[in-house]
PDB file of C-alpha atoms in Angstrom:
ATOM      1  CA  MET A   1     160.381 128.547-100.134  1.00  0.00           C
ATOM      2  CA  SER A   2     158.250 130.095 -97.132  1.00  0.00           C
ATOM      3  CA  PHE A   3     156.848 128.526 -93.992  1.00  0.00           C
ATOM      4  CA  ALA A   4     154.809 129.546 -90.994  1.00  0.00           C
ATOM      5  CA  ALA A   5     156.578 131.850 -88.637  1.00  0.00           C
ATOM      6  CA  PRO A   6     156.723 130.578 -84.936  1.00  0.00           C
ATOM      7  CA  LYS A   7     154.849 132.745 -82.698  1.00  0.00           C
ATOM      8  CA  GLY A   8     156.604 134.754 -79.978  1.00  0.00           C
ATOM      9  CA  ARG A   9     160.115 134.500 -81.521  1.00  0.00           C
ATOM     10  CA  THR A  10     162.536 136.877 -83.231  1.00  0.00           C
ATOM     11  CA  THR A  11     162.987 136.435 -86.902  1.00  0.00           C
ATOM     12  CA  ILE A  12     166.203 137.407 -88.558  1.00  0.00           C
ATOM     13  CA  LYS A  13     167.147 137.100 -92.200  1.00  0.00           C
ATOM     14  CA  VAL A  14     170.812 135.903 -92.862  1.00  0.00           C
ATOM     15  CA  GLY A  15     172.769 135.190 -95.873  1.00  0.00           C
ATOM     16  CA  THR A  16     176.034 134.088 -97.512  1.00  0.00           C
ATOM     17  CA  PHE A  17     177.724 135.559-100.574  1.00  0.00           C
ATOM     18  CA  GLU A  18     180.996 134.840-102.051  1.00  0.00           C
ATOM     19  CA  ILE A  19     182.027 138.258-103.620  1.00  0.00           C
ATOM     20  CA  GLY A  20     185.165 137.039-105.543  1.00  0.00           C
ATOM     21  CA  ASN A  21     188.335 138.953-104.939  1.00  0.00           C
ATOM     22  CA  GLU A  22     189.502 141.685-107.183  1.00  0.00           C
ATOM     23  CA  THR A  23     192.545 140.029-108.484  1.00  0.00           C
ATOM     24  CA  ASN A  24     190.702 136.715-109.773  1.00  0.00           C
ATOM     25  CA  ARG A  25     188.128 139.107-111.505  1.00  0.00           C
ATOM     26  CA  ALA A  26     190.801 140.929-113.111  1.00  0.00           C
ATOM     27  CA  SER A  27     192.510 137.753-114.441  1.00  0.00           C
ATOM     28  CA  LEU A  28     189.289 136.532-115.975  1.00  0.00           C
ATOM     29  CA  VAL A  29     188.597 139.770-117.701  1.00  0.00           C
ATOM     30  CA  LYS A  30     192.135 140.142-118.990  1.00  0.00           C
ATOM     31  CA  ALA A  31     191.865 136.426-120.225  1.00  0.00           C
ATOM     32  CA  GLY A  32     188.664 137.345-122.110  1.00  0.00           C
ATOM     33  CA  LYS A  33     186.577 134.756-120.061  1.00  0.00           C
ATOM     34  CA  THR A  34     184.344 137.303-118.626  1.00  0.00           C
ATOM     35  CA  ASP A  35     182.830 140.748-119.384  1.00  0.00           C
ATOM     36  CA  SER A  36     184.865 143.689-118.309  1.00  0.00           C
ATOM     37  CA  GLN A  37     181.831 144.879-116.216  1.00  0.00           C
ATOM     38  CA  ARG A  38     182.600 141.972-113.993  1.00  0.00           C
ATOM     39  CA  SER A  39     185.623 143.525-112.713  1.00  0.00           C
ATOM     40  CA  TRP A  40     185.587 144.714-109.194  1.00  0.00           C
ATOM     41  CA  GLU A  41     185.945 148.406-110.116  1.00  0.00           C
ATOM     42  CA  ASN A  42     182.852 148.053-112.495  1.00  0.00           C
ATOM     43  CA  SER A  43     180.675 145.587-110.555  1.00  0.00           C
ATOM     44  CA  ALA A  44     181.566 147.071-106.803  1.00  0.00           C
ATOM     45  CA  GLU A  45     178.191 149.088-106.620  1.00  0.00           C
ATOM     46  CA  ALA A  46     176.383 146.179-108.253  1.00  0.00           C
ATOM     47  CA  VAL A  47     177.638 143.780-105.419  1.00  0.00           C
ATOM     48  CA  ALA A  48     176.517 146.529-102.941  1.00  0.00           C
ATOM     49  CA  ALA A  49     173.193 146.663-104.467  1.00  0.00           C
ATOM     50  CA  ALA A  50     172.715 142.888-104.404  1.00  0.00           C
ATOM     51  CA  ILE A  51     173.550 142.805-100.554  1.00  0.00           C
ATOM     52  CA  VAL A  52     170.973 145.856 -99.950  1.00  0.00           C
ATOM     53  CA  ASP A  53     168.357 144.115-102.105  1.00  0.00           C
ATOM     54  CA  SER A  54     168.674 140.673-100.258  1.00  0.00           C
ATOM     55  CA  ASP A  55     167.575 142.781 -97.205  1.00  0.00           C
ATOM     56  CA  CYS A  56     169.717 140.251 -94.827  1.00  0.00           C
ATOM     57  CA  ASP A  57     170.065 141.421 -91.254  1.00  0.00           C
ATOM     58  CA  VAL A  58     173.293 139.406 -91.040  1.00  0.00           C
ATOM     59  CA  MET A  59     175.483 138.166 -94.074  1.00  0.00           C
ATOM     60  CA  GLY A  60     178.777 136.313 -94.346  1.00  0.00           C
ATOM     61  CA  VAL A  61     180.851 137.267 -97.226  1.00  0.00           C
ATOM     62  CA  GLN A  62     183.850 135.379 -98.599  1.00  0.00           C
ATOM     63  CA  ASP A  63     186.913 135.743-100.948  1.00  0.00           C
ATOM     64  CA  LEU A  64     187.712 139.183-100.103  1.00  0.00           C
ATOM     65  CA  GLY A  65     190.911 140.731-101.392  1.00  0.00           C
ATOM     66  CA  ASP A  66     192.800 143.772-100.049  1.00  0.00           C
ATOM     67  CA  VAL A  67     191.021 146.301-102.290  1.00  0.00           C
ATOM     68  CA  ILE A  68     187.605 144.882-101.385  1.00  0.00           C
ATOM     69  CA  GLY A  69     188.601 144.566 -97.770  1.00  0.00           C
ATOM     70  CA  GLY A  70     189.826 148.284 -97.443  1.00  0.00           C
ATOM     71  CA  ARG A  71     193.496 147.465 -97.002  1.00  0.00           C
ATOM     72  CA  SER A  72     194.439 148.823-100.474  1.00  0.00           C
ATOM     73  CA  GLU A  73     193.420 152.175-102.166  1.00  0.00           C
ATOM     74  CA  ASN A  74     193.508 150.649-105.749  1.00  0.00           C
ATOM     75  CA  GLY A  75     189.882 150.535-105.984  1.00  0.00           C
ATOM     76  CA  PRO A  76     186.588 150.930-103.717  1.00  0.00           C
ATOM     77  CA  SER A  77     186.137 148.996-100.606  1.00  0.00           C
ATOM     78  CA  LEU A  78     183.043 147.053 -99.884  1.00  0.00           C
ATOM     79  CA  GLN A  79     182.171 149.184 -96.912  1.00  0.00           C
ATOM     80  CA  SER A  80     182.572 152.301 -98.913  1.00  0.00           C
ATOM     81  CA  VAL A  81     180.218 150.997-101.585  1.00  0.00           C
ATOM     82  CA  LEU A  82     177.723 149.716 -99.005  1.00  0.00           C
ATOM     83  CA  ASP A  83     177.764 153.284 -97.517  1.00  0.00           C
ATOM     84  CA  LYS A  84     177.057 154.751-100.927  1.00  0.00           C
ATOM     85  CA  VAL A  85     174.301 152.489-101.944  1.00  0.00           C
ATOM     86  CA  SER A  86     172.542 151.915 -98.558  1.00  0.00           C
ATOM     87  CA  GLY A  87     173.436 155.138 -96.723  1.00  0.00           C
ATOM     88  CA  GLU A  88     176.437 155.740 -94.278  1.00  0.00           C
ATOM     89  CA  GLY A  89     176.301 153.469 -91.405  1.00  0.00           C
ATOM     90  CA  VAL A  90     173.513 151.255 -92.276  1.00  0.00           C
ATOM     91  CA  TYR A  91     175.747 148.211 -92.508  1.00  0.00           C
ATOM     92  CA  LYS A  92     178.542 147.411 -90.064  1.00  0.00           C
ATOM     93  CA  LEU A  93     181.442 145.321 -91.754  1.00  0.00           C
ATOM     94  CA  PHE A  94     183.947 143.197 -90.046  1.00  0.00           C
ATOM     95  CA  ILE A  95     186.705 141.735 -91.900  1.00  0.00           C
ATOM     96  CA  PRO A  96     189.744 140.268 -89.529  1.00  0.00           C
ATOM     97  CA  GLY A  97     193.072 141.590 -90.313  1.00  0.00           C
ATOM     98  CA  ASN A  98     196.220 139.775 -90.234  1.00  0.00           C
ATOM     99  CA  LYS A  99     198.407 140.479 -87.281  1.00  0.00           C
ATOM    100  CA  ASN A 100     201.478 140.825 -89.865  1.00  0.00           C
ATOM    101  CA  ALA A 101     200.910 144.143 -91.716  1.00  0.00           C
ATOM    102  CA  ASN A 102     203.109 142.820 -94.584  1.00  0.00           C
ATOM    103  CA  TYR A 103     200.543 140.197 -95.337  1.00  0.00           C
ATOM    104  CA  PRO A 104     196.974 140.750 -96.951  1.00  0.00           C
ATOM    105  CA  LEU A 105     193.931 140.502 -94.987  1.00  0.00           C
ATOM    106  CA  ASP A 106     193.779 136.785 -94.381  1.00  0.00           C
ATOM    107  CA  GLY A 107     197.155 135.234 -94.958  1.00  0.00           C
ATOM    108  CA  HIS A 108     199.552 135.435 -98.100  1.00  0.00           C
ATOM    109  CA  LEU A 109     196.640 134.602-100.700  1.00  0.00           C
ATOM    110  CA  GLY A 110     194.486 137.722 -99.499  1.00  0.00           C
ATOM    111  CA  ARG A 111     191.339 135.814 -99.476  1.00  0.00           C
ATOM    112  CA  ALA A 112     189.359 136.923 -96.398  1.00  0.00           C
ATOM    113  CA  ALA A 113     185.974 135.998 -95.013  1.00  0.00           C
ATOM    114  CA  GLY A 114     183.874 138.519 -93.250  1.00  0.00           C
ATOM    115  CA  VAL A 115     180.545 139.431 -91.584  1.00  0.00           C
ATOM    116  CA  LEU A 116     178.480 142.455 -92.083  1.00  0.00           C
ATOM    117  CA  TRP A 117     175.176 143.339 -90.208  1.00  0.00           C
ATOM    118  CA  LYS A 118     172.536 145.944 -90.045  1.00  0.00           C
ATOM    119  CA  ALA A 119     174.165 148.430 -87.313  1.00  0.00           C
ATOM    120  CA  GLY A 120     170.730 149.853 -86.332  1.00  0.00           C
ATOM    121  CA  ARG A 121     169.197 146.460 -85.207  1.00  0.00           C
ATOM    122  CA  PHE A 122     172.310 144.788 -83.519  1.00  0.00           C
ATOM    123  CA  GLU A 123     175.327 145.631 -81.330  1.00  0.00           C
ATOM    124  CA  CYS A 124     178.427 143.560 -81.580  1.00  0.00           C
ATOM    125  CA  LEU A 125     179.488 142.023 -78.144  1.00  0.00           C
ATOM    126  CA  ASP A 126     182.549 140.051 -79.363  1.00  0.00           C
ATOM    127  CA  TRP A 127     184.278 138.980 -82.376  1.00  0.00           C
ATOM    128  CA  GLY A 128     187.227 136.930 -83.307  1.00  0.00           C
ATOM    129  CA  ILE A 129     189.354 135.285 -85.988  1.00  0.00           C
ATOM    130  CA  SER A 130     190.107 131.618 -86.201  1.00  0.00           C
ATOM    131  CA  TRP A 131     192.574 130.225 -88.442  1.00  0.00           C
ATOM    132  CA  LEU A 132     191.549 127.019 -90.589  1.00  0.00           C
ATOM    133  CA  SER A 133     195.134 125.540 -90.157  1.00  0.00           C
ATOM    134  CA  GLY A 134     193.955 124.292 -86.966  1.00  0.00           C
ATOM    135  CA  LEU A 135     196.568 126.603 -85.234  1.00  0.00           C
ATOM    136  CA  TYR A 136     193.600 128.996 -84.650  1.00  0.00           C
ATOM    137  CA  ASP A 137     195.482 132.011 -83.651  1.00  0.00           C
ATOM    138  CA  LYS A 138     197.967 132.432 -86.368  1.00  0.00           C
ATOM    139  CA  PRO A 139     198.315 131.704 -90.159  1.00  0.00           C
ATOM    140  CA  GLY A 140     199.766 128.484 -90.847  1.00  0.00           C
ATOM    141  CA  LYS A 141     203.065 127.758 -92.751  1.00  0.00           C
ATOM    142  CA  SER A 142     203.081 125.693 -95.857  1.00  0.00           C
ATOM    143  CA  SER A 143     204.416 122.675 -93.975  1.00  0.00           C
ATOM    144  CA  GLU A 144     201.334 122.748 -91.775  1.00  0.00           C
ATOM    145  CA  LEU A 145     198.829 122.626 -94.806  1.00  0.00           C
ATOM    146  CA  LYS A 146     198.112 119.020 -93.970  1.00  0.00           C
ATOM    147  CA  PHE A 147     196.336 120.179 -90.768  1.00  0.00           C
ATOM    148  CA  GLY A 148     194.164 122.598 -92.708  1.00  0.00           C
ATOM    149  CA  ASP A 149     194.408 125.553 -94.946  1.00  0.00           C
ATOM    150  CA  GLY A 150     196.825 128.025 -93.132  1.00  0.00           C
ATOM    151  CA  SER A 151     196.033 131.030 -95.463  1.00  0.00           C
ATOM    152  CA  MET A 152     192.328 131.171 -94.578  1.00  0.00           C
ATOM    153  CA  ALA A 153     190.252 132.017 -91.407  1.00  0.00           C
ATOM    154  CA  MET A 154     186.925 131.832 -90.239  1.00  0.00           C
ATOM    155  CA  ALA A 155     185.444 135.425 -89.013  1.00  0.00           C
ATOM    156  CA  TRP A 156     182.859 135.397 -86.291  1.00  0.00           C
ATOM    157  CA  VAL A 157     180.881 137.840 -84.291  1.00  0.00           C
ATOM    158  CA  LYS A 158     178.499 137.819 -81.514  1.00  0.00           C
ATOM    159  CA  LEU A 159     175.612 139.986 -81.796  1.00  0.00           C
ATOM    160  CA  ARG A 160     172.740 141.185 -79.499  1.00  0.00           C
ATOM    161  CA  GLU A 161     169.349 142.371 -80.999  1.00  0.00           C
ATOM    162  CA  LYS A 162     168.925 145.804 -79.442  1.00  0.00           C
ATOM    163  CA  THR A 163     165.146 145.664 -78.905  1.00  0.00           C
ATOM    164  CA  THR A 164     165.077 141.950 -77.276  1.00  0.00           C
ATOM    165  CA  GLY A 165     168.374 141.614 -75.880  1.00  0.00           C
ATOM    166  CA  LYS A 166     168.703 138.305 -77.534  1.00  0.00           C
ATOM    167  CA  VAL A 167     172.160 136.985 -78.433  1.00  0.00           C
ATOM    168  CA  PHE A 168     173.594 134.705 -81.285  1.00  0.00           C
ATOM    169  CA  VAL A 169     176.796 134.042 -82.932  1.00  0.00           C
ATOM    170  CA  PHE A 170     177.352 134.412 -86.665  1.00  0.00           C
ATOM    171  CA  ALA A 171     180.494 132.945 -88.350  1.00  0.00           C
ATOM    172  CA  SER A 172     181.720 132.988 -92.072  1.00  0.00           C
ATOM    173  CA  ALA A 173     184.376 130.944 -93.780  1.00  0.00           C
ATOM    174  CA  GLY A 174     185.471 129.483 -97.122  1.00  0.00           C
ATOM    175  CA  THR A 175     187.175 126.235 -97.490  1.00  0.00           C
ATOM    176  CA  ASN A 176     188.262 126.203-101.008  1.00  0.00           C
ATOM    177  CA  GLY A 177     191.806 125.821-100.350  1.00  0.00           C
ATOM    178  CA  PRO A 178     194.738 127.102-102.531  1.00  0.00           C
ATOM    179  CA  SER A 179     195.813 124.850-105.523  1.00  0.00           C
ATOM    180  CA  GLN A 180     199.324 125.062-104.349  1.00  0.00           C
ATOM    181  CA  ASN A 181     201.414 126.129-101.378  1.00  0.00           C
ATOM    182  CA  ASP A 182     203.791 129.144-101.221  1.00  0.00           C
ATOM    183  CA  HIS A 183     206.691 126.891-102.522  1.00  0.00           C
ATOM    184  CA  GLY A 184     204.694 126.328-105.795  1.00  0.00           C
ATOM    185  CA  LYS A 185     204.305 122.625-104.904  1.00  0.00           C
ATOM    186  CA  PRO A 186     200.736 120.949-105.517  1.00  0.00           C
ATOM    187  CA  ILE A 187     198.905 120.053-102.520  1.00  0.00           C
ATOM    188  CA  LYS A 188     195.886 117.623-102.113  1.00  0.00           C
ATOM    189  CA  TYR A 189     192.863 119.736-102.343  1.00  0.00           C
ATOM    190  CA  PRO A 190     190.359 117.367-100.906  1.00  0.00           C
ATOM    191  CA  GLU A 191     192.448 116.618 -97.866  1.00  0.00           C
ATOM    192  CA  ILE A 192     192.776 120.237 -97.222  1.00  0.00           C
ATOM    193  CA  ASN A 193     189.028 120.844 -97.356  1.00  0.00           C
ATOM    194  CA  THR A 194     188.383 117.888 -95.112  1.00  0.00           C
ATOM    195  CA  ALA A 195     190.973 119.278 -92.560  1.00  0.00           C
ATOM    196  CA  ASN A 196     189.291 122.641 -92.929  1.00  0.00           C
ATOM    197  CA  CYS A 197     185.769 121.414 -92.293  1.00  0.00           C
ATOM    198  CA  THR A 198     186.817 119.215 -89.241  1.00  0.00           C
ATOM    199  CA  ASN A 199     188.638 122.308 -87.812  1.00  0.00           C
ATOM    200  CA  ILE A 200     185.592 124.643 -88.414  1.00  0.00           C
ATOM    201  CA  VAL A 201     183.568 122.286 -86.192  1.00  0.00           C
ATOM    202  CA  LYS A 202     186.088 121.867 -83.573  1.00  0.00           C
ATOM    203  CA  ILE A 203     186.563 125.746 -83.576  1.00  0.00           C
ATOM    204  CA  LEU A 204     182.975 126.444 -83.233  1.00  0.00           C
ATOM    205  CA  GLN A 205     182.390 123.770 -80.509  1.00  0.00           C
ATOM    206  CA  GLU A 206     185.339 124.437 -78.408  1.00  0.00           C
ATOM    207  CA  ASP A 207     186.073 128.049 -78.616  1.00  0.00           C
ATOM    208  CA  ILE A 208     183.270 130.303 -80.243  1.00  0.00           C
ATOM    209  CA  VAL A 209     180.037 128.554 -79.106  1.00  0.00           C
ATOM    210  CA  PRO A 210     180.731 125.973 -76.469  1.00  0.00           C
ATOM    211  CA  ASP A 211     177.675 127.008 -74.425  1.00  0.00           C
ATOM    212  CA  GLY A 212     174.975 126.156 -77.016  1.00  0.00           C
ATOM    213  CA  THR A 213     173.993 130.023 -77.815  1.00  0.00           C
ATOM    214  CA  PRO A 214     172.001 129.993 -81.265  1.00  0.00           C
ATOM    215  CA  SER A 215     174.512 130.185 -83.889  1.00  0.00           C
ATOM    216  CA  VAL A 216     174.768 130.400 -87.653  1.00  0.00           C
ATOM    217  CA  PHE A 217     177.871 129.755 -89.709  1.00  0.00           C
ATOM    218  CA  VAL A 218     177.859 130.229 -93.404  1.00  0.00           C
ATOM    219  CA  LEU A 219     180.227 128.673 -95.703  1.00  0.00           C
ATOM    220  CA  ASN A 220     181.623 128.684 -99.350  1.00  0.00           C
ATOM    221  CA  SER A 221     182.916 125.015 -99.755  1.00  0.00           C
ATOM    222  CA  HIS A 222     183.563 122.925-102.891  1.00  0.00           C
ATOM    223  CA  ASN A 223     183.075 119.745-101.067  1.00  0.00           C
ATOM    224  CA  ALA A 224     180.642 117.271-102.515  1.00  0.00           C
ATOM    225  CA  THR A 225     177.863 116.547 -99.983  1.00  0.00           C
ATOM    226  CA  SER A 226     179.193 112.937-100.100  1.00  0.00           C
ATOM    227  CA  SER A 227     182.743 114.099 -99.022  1.00  0.00           C
ATOM    228  CA  ASP A 228     184.315 113.464 -95.708  1.00  0.00           C
ATOM    229  CA  GLY A 229     184.552 117.276 -95.266  1.00  0.00           C
ATOM    230  CA  TYR A 230     180.879 117.938 -95.761  1.00  0.00           C
ATOM    231  CA  LYS A 231     179.930 115.066 -93.677  1.00  0.00           C
ATOM    232  CA  ALA A 232     182.049 116.303 -90.681  1.00  0.00           C
ATOM    233  CA  LEU A 233     179.987 119.570 -91.007  1.00  0.00           C
ATOM    234  CA  ASN A 234     176.666 118.205 -91.378  1.00  0.00           C
ATOM    235  CA  SER A 235     177.062 115.644 -88.720  1.00  0.00           C
ATOM    236  CA  SER A 236     177.689 118.111 -86.042  1.00  0.00           C
ATOM    237  CA  ARG A 237     175.076 119.837 -83.987  1.00  0.00           C
ATOM    238  CA  TRP A 238     174.862 122.548 -86.822  1.00  0.00           C
ATOM    239  CA  PHE A 239     172.726 121.381 -89.811  1.00  0.00           C
ATOM    240  CA  ASP A 240     172.614 122.577 -93.481  1.00  0.00           C
ATOM    241  CA  VAL A 241     169.280 124.589 -94.001  1.00  0.00           C
ATOM    242  CA  TRP A 242     168.870 123.240 -97.767  1.00  0.00           C
ATOM    243  CA  ASP A 243     169.630 119.704 -96.649  1.00  0.00           C
ATOM    244  CA  ARG A 244     167.056 119.849 -93.870  1.00  0.00           C
ATOM    245  CA  LEU A 245     164.384 121.312 -96.071  1.00  0.00           C
ATOM    246  CA  ASN A 246     165.055 118.828 -98.802  1.00  0.00           C
ATOM    247  CA  ASP A 247     165.040 115.695 -96.350  1.00  0.00           C
ATOM    248  CA  GLU A 248     161.719 116.785 -95.054  1.00  0.00           C
ATOM    249  CA  SER A 249     160.401 117.408 -98.528  1.00  0.00           C
ATOM    250  CA  LEU A 250     159.835 121.059 -97.837  1.00  0.00           C
ATOM    251  CA  LEU A 251     161.290 122.471-101.031  1.00  0.00           C
ATOM    252  CA  SER A 252     159.541 123.187-104.047  1.00  0.00           C
ATOM    253  CA  GLU A 253     160.287 120.928-107.027  1.00  0.00           C
ATOM    254  CA  ASP A 254     162.057 123.959-108.777  1.00  0.00           C
ATOM    255  CA  ALA A 255     163.985 124.666-105.641  1.00  0.00           C
ATOM    256  CA  ALA A 256     165.006 120.850-105.136  1.00  0.00           C
ATOM    257  CA  LYS A 257     166.263 120.761-108.740  1.00  0.00           C
ATOM    258  CA  GLN A 258     167.781 123.965-109.327  1.00  0.00           C
ATOM    259  CA  ILE A 259     170.243 123.727-106.447  1.00  0.00           C
ATOM    260  CA  ASN A 260     173.020 125.687-108.295  1.00  0.00           C
ATOM    261  CA  THR A 261     174.417 128.726-106.395  1.00  0.00           C
ATOM    262  CA  MET A 262     176.851 129.785-109.048  1.00  0.00           C
ATOM    263  CA  ASN A 263     176.768 131.258-112.617  1.00  0.00           C
ATOM    264  CA  SER A 264     179.268 130.662-115.372  1.00  0.00           C
ATOM    265  CA  GLU A 265     181.795 133.218-116.535  1.00  0.00           C
ATOM    266  CA  ASP A 266     179.695 134.153-119.669  1.00  0.00           C
ATOM    267  CA  GLU A 267     176.517 134.285-117.394  1.00  0.00           C
ATOM    268  CA  LYS A 268     174.775 132.109-119.671  1.00  0.00           C
ATOM    269  CA  ARG A 269     174.203 129.117-117.513  1.00  0.00           C
ATOM    270  CA  LEU A 270     173.973 127.981-113.936  1.00  0.00           C
ATOM    271  CA  GLN A 271     176.869 125.935-112.766  1.00  0.00           C
ATOM    272  CA  GLY A 272     178.933 124.760-109.807  1.00  0.00           C
ATOM    273  CA  GLY A 273     176.524 122.728-107.929  1.00  0.00           C
ATOM    274  CA  ARG A 274     175.762 124.113-104.210  1.00  0.00           C
ATOM    275  CA  PRO A 275     179.074 125.290-102.926  1.00  0.00           C
ATOM    276  CA  ASP A 276     177.275 128.086-100.684  1.00  0.00           C
ATOM    277  CA  HIS A 277     175.800 126.667 -97.440  1.00  0.00           C
ATOM    278  CA  ILE A 278     174.111 128.047 -94.278  1.00  0.00           C
ATOM    279  CA  PHE A 279     174.344 125.874 -91.222  1.00  0.00           C
ATOM    280  CA  ILE A 280     172.363 126.632 -88.123  1.00  0.00           C
ATOM    281  CA  ASP A 281     171.929 125.567 -84.518  1.00  0.00           C
ATOM    282  CA  GLY A 282     169.161 126.772 -82.220  1.00  0.00           C
ATOM    283  CA  PHE A 283     166.997 128.317 -84.800  1.00  0.00           C
ATOM    284  CA  GLN A 284     163.869 127.386 -86.672  1.00  0.00           C
ATOM    285  CA  ILE A 285     163.754 127.731 -90.412  1.00  0.00           C
ATOM    286  CA  GLU A 286     161.215 130.103 -92.058  1.00  0.00           C
ATOM    287  CA  SER A 287     162.420 130.393 -95.718  1.00  0.00           C
ATOM    288  CA  TYR A 288     165.437 129.743 -98.021  1.00  0.00           C
ATOM    289  CA  ALA A 289     166.175 131.271-101.225  1.00  0.00           C
ATOM    290  CA  VAL A 290     169.053 131.849-103.891  1.00  0.00           C
ATOM    291  CA  LEU A 291     168.875 135.013-105.177  1.00  0.00           C
ATOM    292  CA  ARG A 292     169.708 134.820-109.063  1.00  0.00           C
ATOM    293  CA  LYS A 293     169.332 138.466-110.092  1.00  0.00           C
ATOM    294  CA  LYS A 294     171.230 141.001-112.202  1.00  0.00           C
ATOM    295  CA  PHE A 295     172.155 144.546-111.317  1.00  0.00           C
ATOM    296  CA  PRO A 296     173.381 147.662-113.320  1.00  0.00           C
ATOM    297  CA  THR A 297     177.313 147.890-113.569  1.00  0.00           C
ATOM    298  CA  ALA A 298     179.290 150.866-114.248  1.00  0.00           C
ATOM    299  CA  ASP A 299     178.143 151.196-117.729  1.00  0.00           C
ATOM    300  CA  GLY A 300     174.629 150.696-116.991  1.00  0.00           C
ATOM    301  CA  SER A 301     174.452 147.189-118.394  1.00  0.00           C
ATOM    302  CA  LEU A 302     172.876 144.508-116.228  1.00  0.00           C
ATOM    303  CA  HIS A 303     175.216 141.622-115.028  1.00  0.00           C
ATOM    304  CA  TYR A 304     175.418 139.157-112.333  1.00  0.00           C
ATOM    305  CA  PRO A 305     177.414 141.026-109.640  1.00  0.00           C
ATOM    306  CA  ALA A 306     179.546 138.093-108.748  1.00  0.00           C
ATOM    307  CA  PHE A 307     180.033 134.369-109.950  1.00  0.00           C
ATOM    308  CA  HIS A 308     178.165 133.145-106.813  1.00  0.00           C
ATOM    309  CA  PHE A 309     174.553 134.040-106.028  1.00  0.00           C
ATOM    310  CA  PRO A 310     173.721 135.439-102.536  1.00  0.00           C
ATOM    311  CA  VAL A 311     171.952 132.489-100.758  1.00  0.00           C
ATOM    312  CA  VAL A 312     169.531 133.724 -97.807  1.00  0.00           C
ATOM    313  CA  ALA A 313     167.344 132.074 -95.145  1.00  0.00           C
ATOM    314  CA  GLU A 314     164.772 133.742 -92.535  1.00  0.00           C
ATOM    315  CA  LEU A 315     165.281 132.106 -89.257  1.00  0.00           C
ATOM    316  CA  ALA A 316     163.449 132.294 -85.946  1.00  0.00           C
ATOM    317  CA  PHE A 317     164.586 131.879 -82.469  1.00  0.00           C
TER     318      PHE A 317
END
């Protein structure tokens, strides 16, 4: 859906894309639940092609394992396939690393969030990692999970557009907490998500953008829009792009009905509601879209490159 561009402002295209870690992909293939071409090894270049095809200036990516993040040599990293598909150095990818080298990228579950941007257009002024446990500067222990998911973090960057000098902040996170803690005991999934969402707002307001700099944060969250977690997010100074357009009746009838940002394991249907969100502050919305497109995989067959679709929005500031 497109709208009139505001005059005299800079336009950027942003996106969010849950790529899906290599371990989960391999498990689904082994169980016969999805096509072998959807393994990371066979779909890595398709993922990169989807990112390049989206033409996003900045994109948040989530659920990145050690291979995808470049911490393991057991397969291609996301940066390497982006360089191959788009050209070396076109995209810069920031994935925060755990201070403890014995841990995966983002806590003991190896599910990191990251940010990528067009290196020719923006320079990175600052960056950081904020743990969703509410401890902010370190991964949480299992006993602290009631305060938020101690195994996951929000990655953020402060970028400056080279031609105009305009500055904004972009953050990326996932809030779908683990189904069990590291002692194998069940934890309460909704409570973890609520704590995560509350902590995200607090981290953004107090640590990352306390001064009101224009900002975007993208999120993979399996909170229902009626949940306490989602309400904590959407009642903050950041608002959900899709929600705002829907509230103002600016979505097409098809876009309002076809909200799904996920596809099924057999690729035959849409599913999962709308777990992928773009929240903004200090920007005007120009367009919004869910990119449901298949790309060639290793054997040449067409597949959705991930179980989530890229979600994009054009913004002006």
